[in-house]
Every structure is written in structure tokens, then in C-alpha cells.
Tab-separated table of C-alpha atoms in Angstrom:
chain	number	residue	atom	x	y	z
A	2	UNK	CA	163.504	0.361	162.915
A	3	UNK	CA	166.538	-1.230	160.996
A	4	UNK	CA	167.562	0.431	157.746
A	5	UNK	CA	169.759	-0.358	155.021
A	6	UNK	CA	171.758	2.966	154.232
A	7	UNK	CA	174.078	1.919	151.422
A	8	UNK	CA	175.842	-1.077	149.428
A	9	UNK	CA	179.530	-2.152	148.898
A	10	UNK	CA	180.571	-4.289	146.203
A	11	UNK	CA	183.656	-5.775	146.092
A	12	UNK	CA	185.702	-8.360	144.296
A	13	UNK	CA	186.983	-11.007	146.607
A	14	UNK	CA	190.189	-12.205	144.973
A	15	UNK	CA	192.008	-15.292	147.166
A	16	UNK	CA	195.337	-13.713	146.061
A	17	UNK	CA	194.360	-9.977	147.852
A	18	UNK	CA	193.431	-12.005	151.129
A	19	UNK	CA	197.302	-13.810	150.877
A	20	UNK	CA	198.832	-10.900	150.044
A	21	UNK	CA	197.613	-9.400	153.214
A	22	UNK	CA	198.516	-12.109	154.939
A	23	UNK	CA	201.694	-12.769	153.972
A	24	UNK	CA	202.315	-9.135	154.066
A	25	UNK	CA	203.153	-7.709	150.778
A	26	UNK	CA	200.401	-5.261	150.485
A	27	UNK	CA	203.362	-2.370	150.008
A	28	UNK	CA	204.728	-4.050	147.387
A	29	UNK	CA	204.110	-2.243	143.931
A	30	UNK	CA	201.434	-4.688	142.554
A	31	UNK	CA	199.687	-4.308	145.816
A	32	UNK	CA	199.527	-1.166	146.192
A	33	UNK	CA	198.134	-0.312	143.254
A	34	UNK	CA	195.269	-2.828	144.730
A	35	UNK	CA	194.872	-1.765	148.286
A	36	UNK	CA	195.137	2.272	147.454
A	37	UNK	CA	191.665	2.007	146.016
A	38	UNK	CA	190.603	0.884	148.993
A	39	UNK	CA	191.964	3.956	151.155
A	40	UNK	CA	188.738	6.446	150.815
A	41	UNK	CA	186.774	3.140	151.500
A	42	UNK	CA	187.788	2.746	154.616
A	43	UNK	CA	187.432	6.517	156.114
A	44	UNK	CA	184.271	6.220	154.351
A	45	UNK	CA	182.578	2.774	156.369
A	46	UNK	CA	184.825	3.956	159.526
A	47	UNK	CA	182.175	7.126	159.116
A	48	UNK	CA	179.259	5.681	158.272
A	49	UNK	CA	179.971	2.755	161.444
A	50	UNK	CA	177.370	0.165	160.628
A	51	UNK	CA	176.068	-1.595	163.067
A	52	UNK	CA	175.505	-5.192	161.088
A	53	UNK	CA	176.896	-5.854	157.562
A	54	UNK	CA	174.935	-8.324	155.150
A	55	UNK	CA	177.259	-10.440	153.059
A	56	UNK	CA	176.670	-11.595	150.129
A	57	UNK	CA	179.320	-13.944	148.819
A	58	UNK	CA	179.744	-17.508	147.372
A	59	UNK	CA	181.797	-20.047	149.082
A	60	UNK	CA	184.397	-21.726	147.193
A	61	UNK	CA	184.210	-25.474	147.584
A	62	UNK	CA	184.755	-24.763	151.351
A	63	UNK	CA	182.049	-24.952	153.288
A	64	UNK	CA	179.853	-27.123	150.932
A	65	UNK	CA	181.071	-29.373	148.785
A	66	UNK	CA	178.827	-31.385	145.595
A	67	UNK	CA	177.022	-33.586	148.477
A	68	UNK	CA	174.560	-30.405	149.160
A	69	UNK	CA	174.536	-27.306	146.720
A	70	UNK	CA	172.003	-24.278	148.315
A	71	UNK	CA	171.550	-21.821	146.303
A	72	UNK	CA	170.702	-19.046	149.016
A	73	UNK	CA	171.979	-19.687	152.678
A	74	UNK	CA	171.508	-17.035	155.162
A	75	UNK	CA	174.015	-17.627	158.192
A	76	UNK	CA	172.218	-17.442	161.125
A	77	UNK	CA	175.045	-19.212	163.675
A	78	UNK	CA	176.561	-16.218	166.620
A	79	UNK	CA	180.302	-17.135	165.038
A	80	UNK	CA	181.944	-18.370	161.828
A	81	UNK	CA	185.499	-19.400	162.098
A	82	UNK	CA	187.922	-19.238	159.101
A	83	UNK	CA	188.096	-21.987	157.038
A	84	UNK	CA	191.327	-24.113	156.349
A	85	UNK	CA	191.256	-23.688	152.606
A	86	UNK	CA	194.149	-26.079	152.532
A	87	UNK	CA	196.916	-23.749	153.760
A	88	UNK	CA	195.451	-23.291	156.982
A	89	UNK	CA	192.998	-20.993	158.198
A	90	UNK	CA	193.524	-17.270	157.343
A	91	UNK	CA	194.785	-15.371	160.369
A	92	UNK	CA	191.841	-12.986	160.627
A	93	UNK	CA	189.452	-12.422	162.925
A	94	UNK	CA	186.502	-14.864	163.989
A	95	UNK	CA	183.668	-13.537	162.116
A	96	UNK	CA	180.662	-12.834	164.881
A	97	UNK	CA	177.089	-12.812	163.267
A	98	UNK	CA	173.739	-11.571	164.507
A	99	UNK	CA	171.656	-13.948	165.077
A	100	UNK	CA	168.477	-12.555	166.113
A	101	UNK	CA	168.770	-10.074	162.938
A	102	UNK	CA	169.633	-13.229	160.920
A	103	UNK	CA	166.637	-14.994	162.291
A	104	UNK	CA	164.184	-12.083	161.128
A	105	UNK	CA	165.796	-12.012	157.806
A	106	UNK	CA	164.875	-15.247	157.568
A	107	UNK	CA	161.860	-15.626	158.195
A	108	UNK	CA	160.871	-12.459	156.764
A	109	UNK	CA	162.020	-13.816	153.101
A	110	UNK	CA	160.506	-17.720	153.622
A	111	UNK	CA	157.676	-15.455	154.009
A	112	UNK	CA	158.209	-13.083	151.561
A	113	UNK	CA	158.345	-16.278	149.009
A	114	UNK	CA	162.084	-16.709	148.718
A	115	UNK	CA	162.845	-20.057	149.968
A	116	UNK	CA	166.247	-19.471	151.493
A	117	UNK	CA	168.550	-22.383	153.337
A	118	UNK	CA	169.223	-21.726	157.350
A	119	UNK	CA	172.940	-22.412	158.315
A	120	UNK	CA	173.389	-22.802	161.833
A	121	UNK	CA	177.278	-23.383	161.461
A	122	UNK	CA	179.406	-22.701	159.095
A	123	UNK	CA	183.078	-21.711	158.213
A	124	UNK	CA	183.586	-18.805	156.317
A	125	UNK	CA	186.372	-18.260	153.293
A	126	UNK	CA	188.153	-15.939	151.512
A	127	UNK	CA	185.209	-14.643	149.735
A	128	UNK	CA	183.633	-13.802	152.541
A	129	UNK	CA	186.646	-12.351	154.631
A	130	UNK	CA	188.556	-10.605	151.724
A	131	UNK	CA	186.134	-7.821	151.603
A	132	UNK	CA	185.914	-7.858	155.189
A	133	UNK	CA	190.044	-6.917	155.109
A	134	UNK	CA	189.539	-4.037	152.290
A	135	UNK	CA	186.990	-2.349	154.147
A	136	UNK	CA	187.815	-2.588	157.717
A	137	UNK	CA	191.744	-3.362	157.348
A	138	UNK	CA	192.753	-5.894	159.413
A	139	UNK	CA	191.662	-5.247	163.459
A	140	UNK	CA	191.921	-7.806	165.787
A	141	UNK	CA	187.836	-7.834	165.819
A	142	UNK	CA	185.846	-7.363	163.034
A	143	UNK	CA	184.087	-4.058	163.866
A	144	UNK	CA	180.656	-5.082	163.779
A	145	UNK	CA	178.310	-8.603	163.424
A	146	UNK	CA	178.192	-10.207	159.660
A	147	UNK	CA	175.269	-11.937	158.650
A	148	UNK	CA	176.915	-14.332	155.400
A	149	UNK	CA	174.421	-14.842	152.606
A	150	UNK	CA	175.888	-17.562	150.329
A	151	UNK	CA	175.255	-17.790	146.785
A	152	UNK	CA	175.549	-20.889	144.857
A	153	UNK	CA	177.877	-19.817	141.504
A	154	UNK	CA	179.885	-22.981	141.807
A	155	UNK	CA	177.376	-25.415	139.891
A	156	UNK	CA	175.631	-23.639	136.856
A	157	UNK	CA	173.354	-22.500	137.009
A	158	UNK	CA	173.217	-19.954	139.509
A	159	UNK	CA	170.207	-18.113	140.429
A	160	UNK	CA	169.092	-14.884	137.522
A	161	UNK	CA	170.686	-11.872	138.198
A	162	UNK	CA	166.517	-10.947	138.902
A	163	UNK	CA	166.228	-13.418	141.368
A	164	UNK	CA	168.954	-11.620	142.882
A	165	UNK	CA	167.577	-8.118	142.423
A	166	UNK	CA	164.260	-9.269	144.093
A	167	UNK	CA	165.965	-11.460	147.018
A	168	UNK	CA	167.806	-7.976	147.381
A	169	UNK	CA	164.485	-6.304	147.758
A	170	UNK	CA	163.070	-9.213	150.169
A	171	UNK	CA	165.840	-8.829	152.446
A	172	UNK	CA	165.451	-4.960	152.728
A	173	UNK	CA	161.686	-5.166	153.926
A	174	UNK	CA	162.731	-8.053	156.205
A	175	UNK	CA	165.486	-5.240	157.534
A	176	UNK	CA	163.002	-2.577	157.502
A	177	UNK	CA	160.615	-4.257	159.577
A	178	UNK	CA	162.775	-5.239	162.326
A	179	UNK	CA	161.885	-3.073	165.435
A	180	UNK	CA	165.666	-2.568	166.849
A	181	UNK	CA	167.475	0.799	165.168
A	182	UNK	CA	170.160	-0.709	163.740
A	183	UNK	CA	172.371	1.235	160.882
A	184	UNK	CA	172.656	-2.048	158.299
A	185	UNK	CA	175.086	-1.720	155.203
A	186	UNK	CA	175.152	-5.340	152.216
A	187	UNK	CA	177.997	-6.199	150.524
A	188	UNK	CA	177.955	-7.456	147.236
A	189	UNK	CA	181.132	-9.600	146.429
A	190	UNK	CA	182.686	-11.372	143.520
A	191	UNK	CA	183.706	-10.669	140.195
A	192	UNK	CA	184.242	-8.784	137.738
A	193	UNK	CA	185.541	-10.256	134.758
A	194	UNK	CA	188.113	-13.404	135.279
A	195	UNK	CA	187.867	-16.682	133.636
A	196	UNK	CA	190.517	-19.301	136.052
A	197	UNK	CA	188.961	-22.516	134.702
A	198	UNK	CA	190.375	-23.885	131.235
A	199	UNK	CA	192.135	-22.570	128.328
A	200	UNK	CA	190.305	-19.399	127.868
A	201	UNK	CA	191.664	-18.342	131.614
A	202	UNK	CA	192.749	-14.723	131.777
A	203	UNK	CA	190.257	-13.276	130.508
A	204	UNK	CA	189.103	-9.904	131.174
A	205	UNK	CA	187.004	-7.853	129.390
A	206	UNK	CA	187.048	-3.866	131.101
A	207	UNK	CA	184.252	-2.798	128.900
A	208	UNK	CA	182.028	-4.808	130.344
A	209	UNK	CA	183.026	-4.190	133.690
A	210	UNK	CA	182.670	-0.262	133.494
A	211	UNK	CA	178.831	-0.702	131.896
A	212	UNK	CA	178.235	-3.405	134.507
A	213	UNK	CA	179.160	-0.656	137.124
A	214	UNK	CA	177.403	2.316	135.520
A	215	UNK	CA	174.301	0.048	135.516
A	216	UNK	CA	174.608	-0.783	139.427
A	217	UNK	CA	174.943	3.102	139.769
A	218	UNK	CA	172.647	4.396	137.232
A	219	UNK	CA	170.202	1.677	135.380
A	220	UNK	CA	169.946	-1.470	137.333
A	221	UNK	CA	167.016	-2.479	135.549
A	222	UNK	CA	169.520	-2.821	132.478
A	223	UNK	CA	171.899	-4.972	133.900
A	224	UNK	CA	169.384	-7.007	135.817
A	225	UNK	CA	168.406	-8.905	132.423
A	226	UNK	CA	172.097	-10.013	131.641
A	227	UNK	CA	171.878	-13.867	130.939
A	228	UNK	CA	174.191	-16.493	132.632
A	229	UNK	CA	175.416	-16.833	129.208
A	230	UNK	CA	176.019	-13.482	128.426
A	231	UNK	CA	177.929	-12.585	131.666
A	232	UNK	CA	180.332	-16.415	131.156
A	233	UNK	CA	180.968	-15.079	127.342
A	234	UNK	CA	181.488	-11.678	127.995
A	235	UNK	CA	183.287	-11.608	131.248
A	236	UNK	CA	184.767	-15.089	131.788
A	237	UNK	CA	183.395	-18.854	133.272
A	238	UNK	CA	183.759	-17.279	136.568
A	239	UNK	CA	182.367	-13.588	136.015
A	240	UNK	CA	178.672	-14.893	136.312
A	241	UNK	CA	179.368	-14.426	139.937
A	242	UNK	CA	178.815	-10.591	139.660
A	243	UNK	CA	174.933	-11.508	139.621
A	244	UNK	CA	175.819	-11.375	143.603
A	245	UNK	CA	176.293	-7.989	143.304
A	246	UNK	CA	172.610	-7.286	142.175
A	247	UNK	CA	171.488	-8.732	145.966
A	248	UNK	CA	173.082	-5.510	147.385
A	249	UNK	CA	171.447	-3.571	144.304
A	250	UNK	CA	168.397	-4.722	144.719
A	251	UNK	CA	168.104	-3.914	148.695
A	252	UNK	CA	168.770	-0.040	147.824
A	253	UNK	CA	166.732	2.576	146.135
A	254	UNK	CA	165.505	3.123	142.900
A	255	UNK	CA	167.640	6.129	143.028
A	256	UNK	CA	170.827	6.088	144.927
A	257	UNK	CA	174.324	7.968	145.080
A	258	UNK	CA	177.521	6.784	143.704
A	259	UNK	CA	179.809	7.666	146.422
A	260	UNK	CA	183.153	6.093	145.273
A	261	UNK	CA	184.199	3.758	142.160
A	262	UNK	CA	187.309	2.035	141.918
A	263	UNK	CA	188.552	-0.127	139.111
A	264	UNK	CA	191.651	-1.994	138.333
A	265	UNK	CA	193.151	-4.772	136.552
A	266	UNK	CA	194.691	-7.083	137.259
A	267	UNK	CA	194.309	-9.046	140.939
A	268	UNK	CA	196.080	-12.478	140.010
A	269	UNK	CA	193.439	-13.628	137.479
A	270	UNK	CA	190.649	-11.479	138.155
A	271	UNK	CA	189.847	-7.900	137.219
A	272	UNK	CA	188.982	-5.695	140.981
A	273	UNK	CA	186.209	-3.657	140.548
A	274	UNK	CA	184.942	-1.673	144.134
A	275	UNK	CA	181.719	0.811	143.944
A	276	UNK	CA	180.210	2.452	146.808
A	277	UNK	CA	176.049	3.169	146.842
A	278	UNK	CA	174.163	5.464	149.208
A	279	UNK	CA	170.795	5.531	149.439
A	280	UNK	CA	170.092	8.849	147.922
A	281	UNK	CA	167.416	10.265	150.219
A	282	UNK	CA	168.256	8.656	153.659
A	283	UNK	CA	165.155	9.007	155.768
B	5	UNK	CA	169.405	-31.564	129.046
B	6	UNK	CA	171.671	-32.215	125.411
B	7	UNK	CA	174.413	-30.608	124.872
B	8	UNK	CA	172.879	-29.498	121.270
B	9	UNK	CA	170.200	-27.538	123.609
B	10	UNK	CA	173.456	-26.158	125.994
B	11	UNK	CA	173.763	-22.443	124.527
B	12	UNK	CA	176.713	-22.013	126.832
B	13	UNK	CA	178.262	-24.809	125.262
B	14	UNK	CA	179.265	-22.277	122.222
B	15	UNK	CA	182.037	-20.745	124.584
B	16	UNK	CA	185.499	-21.744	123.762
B	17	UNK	CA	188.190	-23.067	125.978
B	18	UNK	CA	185.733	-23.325	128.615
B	19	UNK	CA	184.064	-25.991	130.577
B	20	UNK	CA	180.521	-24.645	132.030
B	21	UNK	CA	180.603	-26.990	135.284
B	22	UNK	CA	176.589	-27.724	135.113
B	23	UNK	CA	174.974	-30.795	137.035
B	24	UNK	CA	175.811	-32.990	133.956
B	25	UNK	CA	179.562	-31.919	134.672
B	26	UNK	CA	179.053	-32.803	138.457
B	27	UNK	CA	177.219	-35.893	138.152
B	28	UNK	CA	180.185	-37.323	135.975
B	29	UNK	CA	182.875	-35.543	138.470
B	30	UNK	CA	181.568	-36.239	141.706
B	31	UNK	CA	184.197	-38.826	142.439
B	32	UNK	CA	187.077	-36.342	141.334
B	33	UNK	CA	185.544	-32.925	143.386
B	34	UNK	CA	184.815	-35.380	146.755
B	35	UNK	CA	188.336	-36.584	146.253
B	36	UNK	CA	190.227	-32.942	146.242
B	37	UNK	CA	187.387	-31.652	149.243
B	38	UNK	CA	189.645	-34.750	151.231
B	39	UNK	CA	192.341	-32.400	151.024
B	40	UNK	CA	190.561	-29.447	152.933
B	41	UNK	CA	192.666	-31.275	155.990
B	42	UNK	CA	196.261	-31.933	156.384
B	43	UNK	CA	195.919	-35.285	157.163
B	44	UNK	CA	194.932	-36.276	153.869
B	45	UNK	CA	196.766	-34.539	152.122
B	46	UNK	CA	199.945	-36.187	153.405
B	47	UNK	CA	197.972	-39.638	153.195
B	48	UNK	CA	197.624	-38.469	149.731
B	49	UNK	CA	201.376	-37.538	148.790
B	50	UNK	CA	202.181	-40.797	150.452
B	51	UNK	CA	200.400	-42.969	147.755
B	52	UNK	CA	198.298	-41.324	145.563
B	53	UNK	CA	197.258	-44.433	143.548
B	54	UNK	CA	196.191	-46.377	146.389
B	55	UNK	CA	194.486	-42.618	148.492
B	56	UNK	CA	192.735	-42.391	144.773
B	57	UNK	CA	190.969	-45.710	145.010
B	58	UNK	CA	188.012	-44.315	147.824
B	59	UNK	CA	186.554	-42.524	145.400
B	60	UNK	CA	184.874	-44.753	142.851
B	61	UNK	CA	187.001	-42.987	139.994
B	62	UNK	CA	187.200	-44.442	136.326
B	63	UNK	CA	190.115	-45.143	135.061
B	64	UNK	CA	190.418	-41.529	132.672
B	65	UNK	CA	189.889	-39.805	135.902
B	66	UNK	CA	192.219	-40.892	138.063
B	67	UNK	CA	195.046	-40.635	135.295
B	68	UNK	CA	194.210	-37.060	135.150
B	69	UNK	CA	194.507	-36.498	138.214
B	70	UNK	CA	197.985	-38.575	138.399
B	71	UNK	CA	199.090	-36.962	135.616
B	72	UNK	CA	198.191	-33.460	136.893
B	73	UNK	CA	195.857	-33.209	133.669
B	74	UNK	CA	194.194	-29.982	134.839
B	75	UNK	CA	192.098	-29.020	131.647
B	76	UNK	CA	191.469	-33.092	131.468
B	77	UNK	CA	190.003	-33.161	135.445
B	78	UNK	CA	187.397	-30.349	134.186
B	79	UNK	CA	186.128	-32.517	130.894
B	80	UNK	CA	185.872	-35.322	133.270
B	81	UNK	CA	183.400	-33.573	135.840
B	82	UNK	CA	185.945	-31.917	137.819
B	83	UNK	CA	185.311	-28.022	139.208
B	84	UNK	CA	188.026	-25.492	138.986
B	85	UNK	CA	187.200	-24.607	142.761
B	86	UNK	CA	187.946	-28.181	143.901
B	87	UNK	CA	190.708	-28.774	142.004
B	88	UNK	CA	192.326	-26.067	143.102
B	89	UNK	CA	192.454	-27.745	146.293
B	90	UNK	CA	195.197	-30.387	144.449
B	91	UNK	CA	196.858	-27.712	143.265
B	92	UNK	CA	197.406	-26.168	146.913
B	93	UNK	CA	198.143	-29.652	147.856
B	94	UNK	CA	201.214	-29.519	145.253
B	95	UNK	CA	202.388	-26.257	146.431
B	96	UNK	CA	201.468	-24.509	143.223
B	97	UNK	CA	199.860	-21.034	142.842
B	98	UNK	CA	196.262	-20.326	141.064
B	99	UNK	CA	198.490	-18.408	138.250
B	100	UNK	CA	200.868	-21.308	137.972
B	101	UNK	CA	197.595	-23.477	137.309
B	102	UNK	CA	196.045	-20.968	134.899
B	103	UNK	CA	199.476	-21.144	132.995
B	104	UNK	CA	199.462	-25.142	132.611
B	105	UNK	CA	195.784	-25.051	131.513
B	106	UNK	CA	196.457	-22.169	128.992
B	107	UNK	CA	199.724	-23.965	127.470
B	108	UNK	CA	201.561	-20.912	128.491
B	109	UNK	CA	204.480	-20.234	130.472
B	110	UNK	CA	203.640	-18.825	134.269
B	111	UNK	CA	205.742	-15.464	133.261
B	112	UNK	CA	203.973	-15.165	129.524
B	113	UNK	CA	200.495	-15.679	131.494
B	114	UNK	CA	201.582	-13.601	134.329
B	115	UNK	CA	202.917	-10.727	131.570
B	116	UNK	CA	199.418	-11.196	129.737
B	117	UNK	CA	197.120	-10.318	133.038
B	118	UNK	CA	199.903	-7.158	134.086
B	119	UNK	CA	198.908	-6.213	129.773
B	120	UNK	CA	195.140	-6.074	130.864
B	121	UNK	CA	194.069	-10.017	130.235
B	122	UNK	CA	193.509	-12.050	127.359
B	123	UNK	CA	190.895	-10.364	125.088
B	124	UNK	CA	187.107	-11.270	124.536
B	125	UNK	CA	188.034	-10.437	120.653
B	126	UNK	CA	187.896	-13.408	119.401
B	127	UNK	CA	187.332	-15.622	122.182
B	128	UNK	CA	183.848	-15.682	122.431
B	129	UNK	CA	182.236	-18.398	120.443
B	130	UNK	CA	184.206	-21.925	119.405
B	131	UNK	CA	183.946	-21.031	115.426
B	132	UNK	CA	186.523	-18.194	116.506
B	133	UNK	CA	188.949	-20.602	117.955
B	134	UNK	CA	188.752	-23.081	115.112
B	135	UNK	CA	188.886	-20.420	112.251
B	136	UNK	CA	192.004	-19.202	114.288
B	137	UNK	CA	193.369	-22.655	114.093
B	138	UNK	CA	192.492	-23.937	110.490
């Protein structure tokens, strides 16, 4: 059987993905980025999953105002890089699993959660940044992606619950799939950063460090955080964190905080990284 | 829904882009997606009056957008996302953006994020903005 053994969050900053791109990642601001990402990357290159789930929002990339889903599960065998108007980031094609993808799907239509099928898509920096701060940057990604979009662009986005529970959906969907397949979710986005009008810049740490001591210790607390109370606290665009309770929700009750990482600032944005283990892997 | 019934309309400096927002700015968001490929976006450079006239704008939105209004493109419907696209298109970084929209300077802004961000003290509701003010 398929099992979910831990969850990465990750912030997805456009700025981190052009920084590695245009090669400046030893540069003193970077640095101070990428070195939280060091113990990361022994860490996944250890665990070697054999699929990664996702989660991420696409920025204005793959779907414009003409069709706005607020779940899509990528079930397509590639998605290329999009051109996000400099050209299409020189990384990797991203391969998915489509038979896994399939399963997940159906499992949650199922399951009551009324998810959107993509059968071909182009993938962005949200998707690909975390990608690069795991894995580095290999001329193949290391294993299949399955890309769950989130709709955060148009408010409002789903409830950090509906997250937590589509999280839960998609684990029994993994756990019933016959093949023995090691499966770590992302969670991406986030934290704090407002980019949009004249409050831009803000960041707010405290909230941050309770949002990631929830994830690790109380989910249940964080899980009620209104739309409001996440665009207040942590900026327009920090309601996108509620993608990080998709990953929550598909691990234990009880899980392990292997590694935390927090820093500010990324650009706009404040980078927060934590890594979950399922505390008593089967 | 009314905007007296909008909770997250109490946020200052901030434009929540709900389906209001995107019903009014659908003209200005389809516009800056045409810029996703090169083509257009050297169409667009070419004339931007006459590119701008495909897209069923009124006349307040397409003198933001000629006027590189960027705060102004978000009141009018516009989605920081999308317009980001026209601010690729004019060679400008996110940061340079955030500066124009924040009436800073790019270094000030830039020298504000390195300092830890600007502060939720007193930024969360709009009676904190206009006490600050009056």
C-alpha cells in the first residue's frame, strides 16, 4: 500500500526561484535564504520519496479570471514550465504520476470533495520553487509530482478546514492505493507578505512562529483561523498559508517536528520552512 | 454582497480582490494575461492605446493602466498577480512595484523588508490609518 510518511511546507517566493536562476544564491542575502534549506535536502535525499503531492496556487499562469477552480489535482504524465513573462524557468520538466493522480482523484470525488481534473497544465514558480529548495537543481526532478492547485487568487479561498479535511481525503485515497509507494505533500505559500497596495511589506513574525507551532503541535488551533484574520494579521497575500493545512491535514494527529526554519525577508515575503514526520511510521 | 456586510473591507491599504473586484476588472486582468507571450507584449509597447482597445476597458481603466497607476488598476478590478505581468512587461521588479504602490522609494522599501517589514501595529483596521493621518 501507498503511505504518506511526512509533510514539507515551504514558502514559494518568485524572487528565490530567480535568484537561482540567475545565479546569485552565494550572494549574502541568499545565503542567508538557501542555508536553511541545507539539512532539508540531506533530509528528503534520505527519506527518497517515491511521488511528492504539491500543493500550491498558481499565479495568474495557468488560469486566468475566465475559469477559477478552487481544487485541481494534475493528473497529465508532464507539466512544462510556464513563461511567466520572462520566459520559462530553466528547470526541469516536471513528470507527474498519473495513475496515482487518477486514484487520488477519484478517491476524493468519492470521498465528497469535488475536486477539478487537469489533464494539461503548465506549472509556475509556486510550484517549482519548492521543488529547487528541496531537491537543488538536477537535471531531472528526482521523483513524479502530482500538482494540487489551490485557488487564493480570487477571495475567497477555500477554509483553512476545508483544507485540513481535503488533506485527510487525499491520505485515505493514498492509503488505499495497492502499489508501495513512499509518498511525501508539500504545503507551499506564505507566510506573512502583503505585495498588493499600500499596506505591502508587511510581515508580522509573531504570527508566523504560532502559525508554525500550531502545524507542529495544535493543528486543530490554527485550523479555525478566518480568511480575515490570516489577510489582517499576516498580509492580503498570507491567506495562502491555508495551503499549508492540506499537507497538515494528510498526517497524524501526532507527528514529529523534524526541522523548522524561519527567516525574513525573501523580497516581500517572510520564508518560513517546517519539516513533519509522521510520528509512529507503520 | 455590500460592502457594509464585507468584514475584510476594514483592512487598510488593501484591496481584497473578491468576485465583485473581478467582475469590474476582468477587462484589465485578461488584458495583462495577453502579455504571458512575447508577442504581445511587443504589440503592446508598440501602441499601447490602440493594443488597450480589445479589451472592453472604461475609460478610468485604461488611464491607469497608461499611466502605470498601480494602486488605481487594483480599485478598478485589477489583481496584483496579473498586473504584475505589466510590470514584467516594463522591466520592473516586484519590489520596485511594491515601492510605487507604497509611495516609497525602492531603497526605503527595500531597507524596510531587510528591518523585518512594515509592522501589523497599527496597520490593521482603516480607523488606524485615518487617526494616523488626522
Amino acid at each position: 500500500m501507498a503511505k504518506i510518511v511526512a509533510g514539507v511546507c515551504s514558502s514559494h517566493v518568485p524572487a528565490i526561484g530567480a535568484a537561482i536562476d540567475l545565479g546569485k544564491t552565494q550572494e549574502p542575502y541568499w545565503t542567508r535564504v538557501f542555508s536553511g534549506f541545507e539539512e532539508s535536502k540531506r533530509w528528503i535525499e534520505k527519506i527518497k520519496p517515491d511521488v511528492c503531492i504539491v500543493v500550491y496556487n498558481d499565479h495568474a499562469t495557468a488560469f486566468s479570471m475566465d475559469v477559477v477552480p478552487t481544487f485541481a489535482l494534475g493528473c497529465a504524465a508532464e507539466f512544462p514550465p510556464a513563461d511567466e513573462g520572462w520566459g520559462p524557468r530553466p528547470v526541469p520538466v516536471v513528470k507527474g504520476h498519473p495513475k496515482l493522480a487518477a486514484h487520488i482523484a477519484q478517491s476524493v470525488i468519492l470521498d465528497e470533495f469535488d475536486l477539478t481534473v487537469v489533464n494539461k497544465m503548465e506549472v509556475d514558480h509556486g510550484l517549482t520553487v519548492p521543488l529547487n529548495l528541496m531537491f537543488g537543481s538536477p537535471k531531472e526532478w528526482p521523483c513524479p509530482v502530482i500538482p494540487l492547485a489551490v485557488n487564493v487568487v480570487l477571495f475567497p479561498p477555500p477554509t483553512g478546514k476545508r483544507c485540513f479535511d481535503l488533506g485527510a481525503a487525499i491520505r485515505r485515497a493514498v492509503e488505499s492505493y495497492p502499489e508501495d509507494l513512499k509518498v511525501v505533500i508539500f504545503g507551499t505559500g506564505g507566510m506573512s507578505h502583503q505585495i498588493s497596495g499600500p499596506r505591502a511589506g508587511l510581515i508580522n513574525s509573531e504570527f508566523d512562529k504560532a502559525f508554525l507551532d500550531g502545524l507542529a503541535n495544535d493543528p486543530q488551533k490554527i485550523v479555525k483561523l478566518r480568511h480575515v484574520e490570516y489577510m489582517r494579521e499576516a498580509g492580503a497575500e498570507g491567506v495562502e498559508m491555508v495551503m499549508w493545512l492540506v499537507m497538515r491535514g494528510a498526517l497524524d494527529e501526532k507527528v514529529k517536528e523534524v526541522y523548522r526554519f524561519y527567516t525574513v525577508p525573501a523580497s516581500n515575503t517572510a520564508v518560513g520552512h517546517i519539516i513533519l514526520e509522521n510520528a509512529h511510521p507503520s | 454582497m455590500s460592502d457594509a456586510k464585507k468584514e475584510y473591507a476594514d483592512i487598510p491599504g488593501t484591496f481584497v480582490f473578491d468576485q465583485d473586484q473581478s467582475r469590474k476588472g476582468y477587462g484589465i486582468n485578461a488584458f495583462c494575461m495577453t502579455l504571458l507571450k512575447a508577442d504581445n507584449r511587443k504589440a503592446f509597447k508598440e501602441n499601447e492605446s490602440t493594443y488597450l482597445d480589445q479589451f472592453g476597458l472604461t475609460p478610468e481603466q485604461k488611464e491607469s493602466i497608461l499611466k502605470r497607476q498601480w494602486n488605481r488598476m487594483l480599485e478598478l478590478g485589477g489583481n496584483i498577480y496579473f498586473t504584475a505581468k505589466l510590470a514584467a512587461t516594463d522591466g520592473l521588479s516586484f519590489q520596485q512595484v511594491a515601492a510605487i504602490m507604497t509611495s516609497s522609494t525602492q531603497e526605503a522599501y527595500a531597507d524596510m523588508m531587510l528591518k523585518g517589514g512594515r509592522s501589523v501595529v497599527g496597520n490593521r483596521y482603516k480607523s488606524e490609518w485615518e487617526n494616523r493621518n488626522g
